[in-house]
C-alpha cells in the first residue's frame, strides 16, 4: 500500500485522481483550500483511506509539519489557481500559490531529506505561449504570455532541477485542455467546456471571448489520469517533462457544434472581445509520451463529450 499527498485534491483533476488511487487500495491525503474545489467531490471517499485538510498550500509551516510527519510515497502538485485569466487579474496572489508554494514543498523535501518515490508537478501547455509553430513538442520554444504561464514554467523547472541536484525523483506534465466530470463551472474563470455544458443544461447565454476560432487540444479526464499514474509509477521516468494531450486541435466553434449535437440543443452565444493573454492556437505533439512510456489517449472528443454530458449531476 502506498501513501499519496495530493494538493488541490478536491478540485477537478485532483478528485478524479483520488478516486482512481483509492479504487486501487492506496491512501491519500488531500490539502485544498476549497477556493475552486468542492467538498462534495471528495466527501464520499472512505475516511479510513482519504484524509482531507482544508488548508492553504501557502501555509508553509503546516505543509512542513505534514510532509515531515506523513512519509509520503508519492506527491502530486495540482493545487493552483488554474485560470490563466485569473492570473492576469491578480498576478501577485496567484504567484504565491502557483510558484512559491511549490518551491516551498521542494525545499521541505530537500532540507528534511525526505525519501519519496516520485513527485509529479502539473504544468501546462500555457508555457508555449503564442509562438506560431504547431504542434508543440517538449522542445518547442517557450514563450509564456501570462503570470500563470511564467509560474508554471518556473515551478516545472524547479521541480526538475531540484530532482537532479538533490536526487529527488520528479516529473512534470504539461496538460493541455482537460475536461470532464467534476470541473467546477461556477466561476467566470472556469474551464470553457464546464461553462458550455452548464449553459447548455440551463439554457443560459454563453459568452464567447473572441470569434471562436481559437483552438485547443481538448483531452478527456480519464486519459489524463491514466497518463499521470503511468508517469508516477514508471521508475525510468524522472527529471523530465511530458505533454499530456490527444495531439488533435479543435476550435471552440467546432467543439460547440459537436457538443450541441451530443446535447441535442443549441447553445445561445454572445460575443465579447478576446481575453488579454489568450493563446490563439494550441495543439500538442504527443510523440514523447507515446515513445517513452507507450501512452496514447483513448477517448475521442465526441465520446468524451457524451460521457461528460451524460453525467448531469457534475
Ligand atoms: P481546479 O481549480 O479544479 O483544481 C485546483 C485545486 O486547487 C482546486 O480544488 C482549488 O480549490 C485548489 N487550490 C487553489 N488554490 C489553493 C491554495 N492556495 N491552497 C490549497 N488549495 C488550493 O483545476 P484543475 O483543472 O483540476 O487543475 C489542477 C492542476 O492542473 C492545476 O495546477 C492546473 O493549473 C493544472 N492544469 C490544468 C489544466 C486543465 O485543463 N484543467 C491544464 C493544464 C494544467
Ligand atoms: C486552460 C486551463 C489552464 C491550463 C491550460 C492549458 C482552466 C480554467 N484553464 O486554459 O489551467 O493550464 O488550459 O492549455 O482549466 N472562453 C470563452 N468563454 C468563457 C470561458 C473561456 O470564450 O466563458 C475561451 C477563452 O477565452 C479561451 C478558451 O475559451 O480562448 C479556453 O479558455 P479556458 O477554458 O479558460 O482555458 P485556457 O485559457 O486554454
Tab-separated table of C-alpha atoms and ligand atoms in Angstrom:
chain	number	residue	atom	x	y	z
A	1	UNK	CA	0.000	0.000	0.000
A	2	UNK	CA	1.286	3.479	-0.912
A	3	UNK	CA	0.523	6.894	0.561
A	4	UNK	CA	-0.109	9.903	-1.677
A	5	UNK	CA	-0.222	13.625	-0.978
A	6	UNK	CA	-2.417	15.451	-3.489
A	7	UNK	CA	-2.524	19.229	-3.288
A	8	UNK	CA	-5.657	20.563	-4.971
A	9	UNK	CA	-7.205	17.110	-4.456
A	10	UNK	CA	-10.748	18.462	-4.042
A	11	UNK	CA	-10.585	20.060	-7.497
A	12	UNK	CA	-11.396	18.699	-10.926
A	13	UNK	CA	-8.297	16.703	-11.865
A	14	UNK	CA	-7.413	16.065	-8.211
A	15	UNK	CA	-10.690	14.468	-7.144
A	16	UNK	CA	-10.746	12.242	-10.239
A	17	UNK	CA	-7.187	11.149	-9.423
A	18	UNK	CA	-8.095	10.448	-5.772
A	19	UNK	CA	-10.999	8.283	-6.941
A	20	UNK	CA	-8.689	6.154	-9.076
A	21	UNK	CA	-5.980	5.825	-6.410
A	22	UNK	CA	-8.477	4.826	-3.710
A	23	UNK	CA	-10.010	2.233	-6.033
A	24	UNK	CA	-6.539	0.682	-6.279
A	25	UNK	CA	-6.383	0.303	-2.472
A	26	UNK	CA	-3.946	3.120	-1.648
A	27	UNK	CA	-4.225	6.003	0.851
A	28	UNK	CA	-4.461	9.713	0.060
A	29	UNK	CA	-4.012	12.928	1.997
A	30	UNK	CA	-5.628	15.954	0.342
A	31	UNK	CA	-4.714	19.584	1.003
A	32	UNK	CA	-7.131	22.018	-0.621
A	33	UNK	CA	-8.484	25.415	0.451
A	34	UNK	CA	-11.747	24.814	-1.476
A	35	UNK	CA	-11.346	28.042	-3.445
A	36	UNK	CA	-12.381	26.090	-6.566
A	37	UNK	CA	-12.518	22.529	-5.302
A	38	UNK	CA	-15.610	21.161	-3.585
A	39	UNK	CA	-16.194	19.022	-0.541
A	40	UNK	CA	-18.852	17.108	-2.477
A	41	UNK	CA	-16.124	15.899	-4.872
A	42	UNK	CA	-14.405	14.009	-2.050
A	43	UNK	CA	-16.911	13.574	0.793
A	44	UNK	CA	-17.948	10.096	-0.309
A	45	UNK	CA	-14.436	8.628	-0.012
A	46	UNK	CA	-13.780	6.355	2.988
A	47	UNK	CA	-12.204	8.349	5.841
A	48	UNK	CA	-10.018	5.326	6.505
A	49	UNK	CA	-8.245	5.850	3.182
A	50	UNK	CA	-8.655	9.568	2.455
A	51	UNK	CA	-7.776	12.405	4.866
A	52	UNK	CA	-8.698	15.960	3.994
A	53	UNK	CA	-7.140	19.189	5.277
A	54	UNK	CA	-8.917	22.409	4.360
A	55	UNK	CA	-5.704	24.388	4.258
A	56	UNK	CA	-3.856	26.789	2.031
A	57	UNK	CA	-0.716	25.417	0.384
A	58	UNK	CA	0.893	28.807	1.133
A	59	UNK	CA	0.756	27.883	4.842
A	60	UNK	CA	4.394	26.823	4.810
A	61	UNK	CA	4.535	25.687	8.459
A	62	UNK	CA	1.508	23.477	8.002
A	63	UNK	CA	2.948	21.947	4.823
A	64	UNK	CA	6.296	21.249	6.509
A	65	UNK	CA	4.720	19.534	9.525
A	66	UNK	CA	2.510	17.457	7.244
A	67	UNK	CA	5.296	16.338	4.914
A	68	UNK	CA	7.724	15.520	7.696
A	69	UNK	CA	5.185	13.555	9.746
A	70	UNK	CA	3.460	11.551	6.993
A	71	UNK	CA	6.265	9.892	4.964
A	72	UNK	CA	4.504	10.120	1.616
A	73	UNK	CA	5.473	7.745	-1.172
A	74	UNK	CA	4.050	9.963	-3.916
A	75	UNK	CA	3.376	13.701	-4.076
A	76	UNK	CA	1.156	15.215	-6.773
A	77	UNK	CA	1.110	19.006	-7.003
A	78	UNK	CA	-2.201	20.099	-8.536
A	79	UNK	CA	-3.083	22.874	-6.079
A	80	UNK	CA	-3.109	26.125	-8.043
A	81	UNK	CA	-5.181	28.940	-9.399
A	82	UNK	CA	-5.887	27.081	-12.638
A	83	UNK	CA	-7.195	30.034	-14.603
A	84	UNK	CA	-4.910	31.932	-16.974
A	85	UNK	CA	-7.353	34.889	-16.963
A	86	UNK	CA	-7.434	34.961	-13.148
A	87	UNK	CA	-3.630	35.247	-13.054
A	88	UNK	CA	-3.842	38.253	-15.374
A	89	UNK	CA	-6.283	39.917	-12.923
A	90	UNK	CA	-4.339	39.018	-9.785
A	91	UNK	CA	-0.688	38.277	-10.638
A	92	UNK	CA	0.936	38.546	-7.216
A	93	UNK	CA	-1.617	36.461	-5.348
A	94	UNK	CA	-1.531	33.732	-7.976
A	95	UNK	CA	2.286	33.772	-7.930
A	96	UNK	CA	2.372	32.898	-4.216
A	97	UNK	CA	0.156	29.877	-4.857
A	98	UNK	CA	1.318	28.785	-8.304
A	99	UNK	CA	5.030	29.144	-7.736
A	100	UNK	CA	6.241	29.923	-4.210
A	101	UNK	CA	4.109	27.271	-2.521
A	102	UNK	CA	5.582	24.630	-4.842
A	103	UNK	CA	9.148	25.799	-4.274
A	104	UNK	CA	8.469	25.562	-0.544
A	105	UNK	CA	7.445	21.928	-0.928
A	106	UNK	CA	10.598	21.070	-2.906
A	107	UNK	CA	12.629	22.803	-0.212
A	108	UNK	CA	10.922	20.850	2.594
A	109	UNK	CA	11.773	17.603	0.793
A	110	UNK	CA	15.412	18.678	0.325
A	111	UNK	CA	16.016	20.072	3.813
A	112	UNK	CA	14.459	17.102	5.571
A	113	UNK	CA	15.968	14.575	3.159
A	114	UNK	CA	12.523	13.009	2.655
A	115	UNK	CA	12.604	9.749	0.734
A	116	UNK	CA	9.758	9.854	-1.763
A	117	UNK	CA	9.163	7.564	-4.726
A	118	UNK	CA	8.024	10.327	-7.113
A	119	UNK	CA	6.816	13.908	-7.162
A	120	UNK	CA	4.664	14.986	-10.108
A	121	UNK	CA	4.162	18.675	-10.858
A	122	UNK	CA	1.194	19.675	-13.024
A	123	UNK	CA	2.499	22.187	-15.546
A	124	UNK	CA	0.654	23.497	-18.553
A	125	UNK	CA	0.585	23.965	-22.313
A	126	UNK	CA	0.321	27.664	-21.458
A	127	UNK	CA	4.143	27.735	-21.179
A	128	UNK	CA	4.412	27.554	-25.002
A	129	UNK	CA	2.584	30.855	-25.443
A	130	UNK	CA	1.813	32.177	-28.888
A	131	UNK	CA	4.879	31.210	-30.925
A	132	UNK	CA	3.047	30.047	-34.076
A	133	UNK	CA	4.759	26.704	-34.856
A	134	UNK	CA	2.424	23.758	-34.226
A	135	UNK	CA	2.215	21.123	-32.853
A	136	UNK	CA	4.069	21.916	-29.623
A	137	UNK	CA	6.693	19.372	-28.622
A	138	UNK	CA	8.507	19.468	-25.303
A	139	UNK	CA	11.441	21.002	-27.222
A	140	UNK	CA	9.368	23.827	-28.742
A	141	UNK	CA	10.096	27.466	-27.992
A	142	UNK	CA	8.792	28.521	-24.588
A	143	UNK	CA	7.130	31.921	-24.712
A	144	UNK	CA	4.922	32.388	-21.638
A	145	UNK	CA	2.453	35.275	-22.036
A	146	UNK	CA	0.844	35.442	-18.607
A	147	UNK	CA	1.734	35.263	-14.906
A	148	UNK	CA	0.106	31.805	-14.871
A	149	UNK	CA	2.393	30.515	-17.636
A	150	UNK	CA	5.524	32.080	-16.121
A	151	UNK	CA	4.803	30.500	-12.727
A	152	UNK	CA	4.049	27.111	-14.282
A	153	UNK	CA	7.325	27.170	-16.207
A	154	UNK	CA	9.311	28.215	-13.134
A	155	UNK	CA	7.683	25.581	-10.902
A	156	UNK	CA	8.266	22.932	-13.539
A	157	UNK	CA	11.928	23.863	-13.948
A	158	UNK	CA	12.419	23.961	-10.174
A	159	UNK	CA	10.856	20.511	-9.842
A	160	UNK	CA	13.218	19.051	-12.427
A	161	UNK	CA	16.328	20.934	-11.251
A	162	UNK	CA	15.704	20.063	-7.583
A	163	UNK	CA	15.226	16.498	-8.673
A	164	UNK	CA	18.612	16.299	-10.395
A	165	UNK	CA	20.549	18.417	-7.911
A	166	UNK	CA	19.278	16.697	-4.779
A	167	UNK	CA	18.377	13.271	-6.158
A	168	UNK	CA	14.610	13.515	-5.737
A	169	UNK	CA	12.582	11.596	-8.379
A	170	UNK	CA	10.461	14.269	-10.048
A	171	UNK	CA	8.441	14.600	-13.257
A	172	UNK	CA	6.404	17.414	-14.795
A	173	UNK	CA	3.370	17.131	-17.054
A	174	UNK	CA	2.217	19.802	-19.476
A	175	UNK	CA	-1.531	19.240	-19.572
A	176	UNK	CA	-3.401	20.785	-22.453
A	177	UNK	CA	-7.144	21.494	-22.005
A	178	UNK	CA	-8.602	18.845	-19.749
A	179	UNK	CA	-12.380	18.398	-19.456
A	180	UNK	CA	-14.866	16.072	-17.811
A	181	UNK	CA	-16.921	15.443	-14.674
A	182	UNK	CA	-16.259	17.490	-11.527
A	183	UNK	CA	-14.858	20.543	-13.306
A	184	UNK	CA	-16.418	23.452	-11.423
A	185	UNK	CA	-18.387	25.726	-13.826
A	186	UNK	CA	-19.327	28.378	-11.272
A	187	UNK	CA	-16.635	30.980	-11.847
A	188	UNK	CA	-16.022	33.279	-14.811
A	189	UNK	CA	-12.555	31.690	-14.666
A	190	UNK	CA	-13.769	28.091	-15.009
A	191	UNK	CA	-12.664	25.831	-17.869
A	192	UNK	CA	-14.591	26.660	-21.025
A	193	UNK	CA	-16.216	23.235	-21.545
A	194	UNK	CA	-17.587	23.192	-17.989
A	195	UNK	CA	-19.184	26.576	-18.702
A	196	UNK	CA	-20.559	25.443	-22.075
A	197	UNK	CA	-22.047	22.318	-20.500
A	198	UNK	CA	-23.606	24.387	-17.719
A	199	UNK	CA	-25.132	26.844	-20.228
A	200	UNK	CA	-26.456	24.022	-22.406
A	201	UNK	CA	-28.169	22.434	-19.413
A	202	UNK	CA	-29.577	25.725	-18.042
A	203	UNK	CA	-30.353	27.342	-21.433
A	204	UNK	CA	-28.408	30.430	-20.336
A	205	UNK	CA	-26.229	32.503	-22.654
A	206	UNK	CA	-22.576	31.550	-23.152
A	207	UNK	CA	-20.107	34.423	-23.537
A	208	UNK	CA	-17.542	33.784	-26.269
A	209	UNK	CA	-14.345	35.797	-25.842
A	210	UNK	CA	-13.136	36.357	-29.407
A	211	UNK	CA	-14.526	34.833	-32.590
A	212	UNK	CA	-14.437	31.169	-31.535
A	213	UNK	CA	-11.677	30.288	-33.991
A	214	UNK	CA	-9.136	29.817	-31.177
A	215	UNK	CA	-8.105	26.165	-30.958
A	216	UNK	CA	-7.268	23.863	-28.063
A	217	UNK	CA	-6.170	20.227	-27.627
A	218	UNK	CA	-9.152	19.094	-25.546
A	219	UNK	CA	-8.317	15.974	-23.512
A	220	UNK	CA	-10.743	13.825	-21.528
A	221	UNK	CA	-10.031	13.453	-17.801
A	222	UNK	CA	-9.783	9.624	-17.768
A	223	UNK	CA	-6.944	9.748	-20.295
A	224	UNK	CA	-5.143	12.349	-18.183
A	225	UNK	CA	-5.468	10.261	-15.002
A	226	UNK	CA	-4.082	7.217	-16.796
A	227	UNK	CA	-1.071	9.208	-18.048
A	228	UNK	CA	-0.393	10.599	-14.565
A	229	UNK	CA	-0.391	7.150	-12.976
A	230	UNK	CA	1.963	5.771	-15.638
A	231	UNK	CA	4.398	8.651	-15.151
A	232	UNK	CA	4.226	8.332	-11.364
A	233	UNK	CA	4.863	4.597	-11.274
A	234	UNK	CA	7.415	4.089	-14.062
A	235	UNK	CA	10.856	4.047	-12.356
A	236	UNK	CA	12.586	5.081	-15.570
A	237	UNK	CA	10.630	8.345	-15.678
A	238	UNK	CA	12.382	11.119	-13.792
A	239	UNK	CA	13.667	14.658	-14.230
A	240	UNK	CA	11.720	15.074	-17.417
A	241	UNK	CA	8.654	16.855	-18.798
A	242	UNK	CA	5.829	15.317	-20.871
A	243	UNK	CA	2.966	16.766	-22.879
A	244	UNK	CA	-0.301	15.072	-21.935
A	245	UNK	CA	-2.888	15.538	-24.691
A	246	UNK	CA	-4.512	13.972	-27.741
A	247	UNK	CA	-2.381	15.594	-30.450
A	248	UNK	CA	-5.510	16.995	-32.145
A	249	UNK	CA	-6.703	20.564	-32.140
A	250	UNK	CA	-10.296	21.775	-32.251
A	251	UNK	CA	-11.681	25.301	-32.403
A	252	UNK	CA	-14.257	26.494	-29.916
A	253	UNK	CA	-16.719	26.885	-32.792
A	254	UNK	CA	-16.191	23.231	-33.803
A	255	UNK	CA	-16.437	21.840	-30.295
A	256	UNK	CA	-19.632	23.793	-29.655
A	257	UNK	CA	-21.154	22.184	-32.769
A	258	UNK	CA	-20.219	18.711	-31.515
A	259	UNK	CA	-21.499	19.489	-28.018
A	260	UNK	CA	-24.803	20.787	-29.451
A	261	UNK	CA	-25.183	17.521	-31.356
A	262	UNK	CA	-24.474	15.464	-28.218
A	263	UNK	CA	-26.902	17.556	-26.142
A	264	UNK	CA	-29.437	17.837	-28.965
A	265	UNK	CA	-29.776	21.550	-28.150
A	266	UNK	CA	-28.491	24.858	-29.472
A	267	UNK	CA	-26.179	26.995	-27.354
A	268	UNK	CA	-27.088	30.668	-27.009
A	269	UNK	CA	-23.947	32.716	-27.615
A	270	UNK	CA	-22.983	36.370	-27.159
A	271	UNK	CA	-19.619	37.687	-28.261
A	272	UNK	CA	-17.109	39.804	-26.333
A	273	UNK	CA	-13.523	40.883	-27.017
A	274	UNK	CA	-10.740	38.285	-26.865
A	275	UNK	CA	-9.187	37.958	-23.386
A	276	UNK	CA	-5.800	39.528	-22.725
A	277	UNK	CA	-3.002	36.968	-22.883
A	278	UNK	CA	-5.283	34.375	-24.523
A	279	UNK	CA	-3.480	31.875	-26.747
A	280	UNK	CA	-4.851	31.664	-30.294
A	281	UNK	CA	-3.799	28.158	-31.363
A	282	UNK	CA	-2.812	25.157	-29.277
A	283	UNK	CA	-2.025	21.569	-30.236
A	284	UNK	CA	0.330	19.026	-28.689
A	285	UNK	CA	2.966	16.828	-30.231
A	286	UNK	CA	2.491	13.629	-28.214
A	287	UNK	CA	5.355	11.550	-29.612
A	288	UNK	CA	7.478	11.732	-26.465
A	289	UNK	CA	4.961	10.232	-24.049
A	290	UNK	CA	3.976	7.673	-26.689
A	291	UNK	CA	7.541	6.581	-27.362
A	292	UNK	CA	8.942	6.718	-23.816
A	293	UNK	CA	6.087	5.139	-21.844
A	294	UNK	CA	3.683	3.856	-24.510
A	295	UNK	CA	0.836	6.173	-23.542
A	296	UNK	CA	-1.902	7.070	-26.035
A	297	UNK	CA	-5.197	8.794	-25.303
A	298	UNK	CA	-8.204	6.542	-25.967
A	299	UNK	CA	-11.238	8.788	-25.769
A	300	UNK	CA	-12.380	10.745	-28.818
A	301	UNK	CA	-13.857	14.205	-28.435
A	302	UNK	CA	-17.369	13.043	-29.243
A	303	UNK	CA	-17.129	10.134	-26.797
A	304	UNK	CA	-15.707	12.406	-24.092
A	305	UNK	CA	-18.473	14.964	-24.561
A	306	UNK	CA	-21.094	12.199	-24.446
A	307	UNK	CA	-19.700	10.845	-21.189
A	308	UNK	CA	-19.467	14.356	-19.751
A	309	UNK	CA	-22.952	15.446	-20.784
A	310	UNK	CA	-24.421	12.168	-19.546
A	311	UNK	CA	-23.236	12.969	-16.026
A	312	UNK	CA	-25.834	15.674	-15.348
A	313	UNK	CA	-25.044	15.892	-11.634
A	314	UNK	CA	-21.439	17.012	-12.289
B	1	LIG	P1	-9.155	23.074	-10.168
B	1	LIG	O1	-9.310	24.535	-9.915
B	1	LIG	O2	-10.371	22.239	-10.175
B	1	LIG	O3	-8.131	22.438	-9.109
B	1	LIG	C1	-7.185	23.191	-8.401
B	1	LIG	C2	-7.467	22.957	-6.920
B	1	LIG	O4	-6.507	23.703	-6.152
B	1	LIG	C3	-8.855	23.450	-6.501
B	1	LIG	O5	-9.518	22.416	-5.811
B	1	LIG	C4	-8.579	24.624	-5.597
B	1	LIG	O6	-9.549	24.756	-4.565
B	1	LIG	C5	-7.197	24.285	-5.067
B	1	LIG	N1	-6.438	25.453	-4.637
B	1	LIG	C6	-6.307	26.648	-5.279
B	1	LIG	N2	-5.547	27.477	-4.552
B	1	LIG	C7	-5.188	26.788	-3.439
B	1	LIG	C8	-4.419	27.117	-2.302
B	1	LIG	N3	-3.852	28.330	-2.163
B	1	LIG	N4	-4.265	26.193	-1.338
B	1	LIG	C9	-4.837	24.969	-1.442
B	1	LIG	N5	-5.583	24.607	-2.495
B	1	LIG	C10	-5.749	25.499	-3.488
B	1	LIG	O7	-8.340	22.926	-11.516
B	1	LIG	P2	-7.874	21.618	-12.288
B	1	LIG	O8	-8.350	21.775	-13.669
B	1	LIG	O9	-8.206	20.411	-11.522
B	1	LIG	O10	-6.294	21.840	-12.303
B	1	LIG	C11	-5.414	21.083	-11.494
B	1	LIG	C12	-3.984	21.484	-11.832
B	1	LIG	O11	-3.682	21.157	-13.177
B	1	LIG	C13	-3.697	22.971	-11.677
B	1	LIG	O12	-2.391	23.113	-11.190
B	1	LIG	C14	-3.779	23.491	-13.087
B	1	LIG	O13	-3.006	24.663	-13.268
B	1	LIG	C15	-3.206	22.322	-13.852
B	1	LIG	N6	-3.646	22.284	-15.247
B	1	LIG	C16	-4.978	22.114	-15.525
B	1	LIG	C17	-5.386	22.067	-16.853
B	1	LIG	C18	-6.826	21.911	-17.250
B	1	LIG	O14	-7.113	21.987	-18.451
B	1	LIG	N7	-7.745	21.666	-16.324
B	1	LIG	C19	-4.419	22.170	-17.875
B	1	LIG	C20	-3.077	22.383	-17.540
B	1	LIG	C21	-2.698	22.402	-16.208
B	2	LIG	C1	-6.792	26.026	-19.753
B	2	LIG	C2	-6.817	25.748	-18.253
B	2	LIG	C3	-5.441	26.020	-17.681
B	2	LIG	C4	-4.422	25.214	-18.471
B	2	LIG	C5	-4.497	25.490	-19.977
B	2	LIG	C6	-3.607	24.536	-20.761
B	2	LIG	C7	-8.759	26.136	-16.823
B	2	LIG	C8	-9.651	27.136	-16.179
B	2	LIG	N1	-7.765	26.629	-17.594
B	2	LIG	O1	-6.513	27.407	-20.002
B	2	LIG	O2	-5.401	25.605	-16.312
B	2	LIG	O3	-3.149	25.455	-17.985
B	2	LIG	O4	-5.836	25.236	-20.408
B	2	LIG	O5	-3.799	24.684	-22.123
B	2	LIG	O6	-8.923	24.954	-16.646
B	2	LIG	N2	-13.575	31.171	-23.112
B	2	LIG	C9	-14.738	31.756	-23.599
B	2	LIG	N3	-15.781	31.906	-22.726
B	2	LIG	C10	-15.707	31.518	-21.412
B	2	LIG	C11	-14.527	30.916	-20.949
B	2	LIG	C12	-13.482	30.759	-21.826
B	2	LIG	O7	-14.825	32.128	-24.762
B	2	LIG	O8	-16.709	31.692	-20.679
B	2	LIG	C13	-12.446	30.990	-24.057
B	2	LIG	C14	-11.156	31.600	-23.551
B	2	LIG	O9	-11.064	32.970	-23.860
B	2	LIG	C15	-10.125	30.740	-24.304
B	2	LIG	C16	-10.804	29.378	-24.388
B	2	LIG	O10	-12.194	29.599	-24.181
B	2	LIG	O11	-9.923	31.235	-25.588
B	2	LIG	C17	-10.306	28.405	-23.347
B	2	LIG	O12	-10.366	29.050	-22.078
B	2	LIG	P1	-10.110	28.275	-20.715
B	2	LIG	O13	-11.023	27.124	-20.600
B	2	LIG	O14	-10.076	29.281	-19.612
B	2	LIG	O15	-8.698	27.603	-20.997
B	2	LIG	P2	-7.223	28.121	-21.254
B	2	LIG	O16	-7.056	29.573	-21.053
B	2	LIG	O17	-6.796	27.491	-22.525
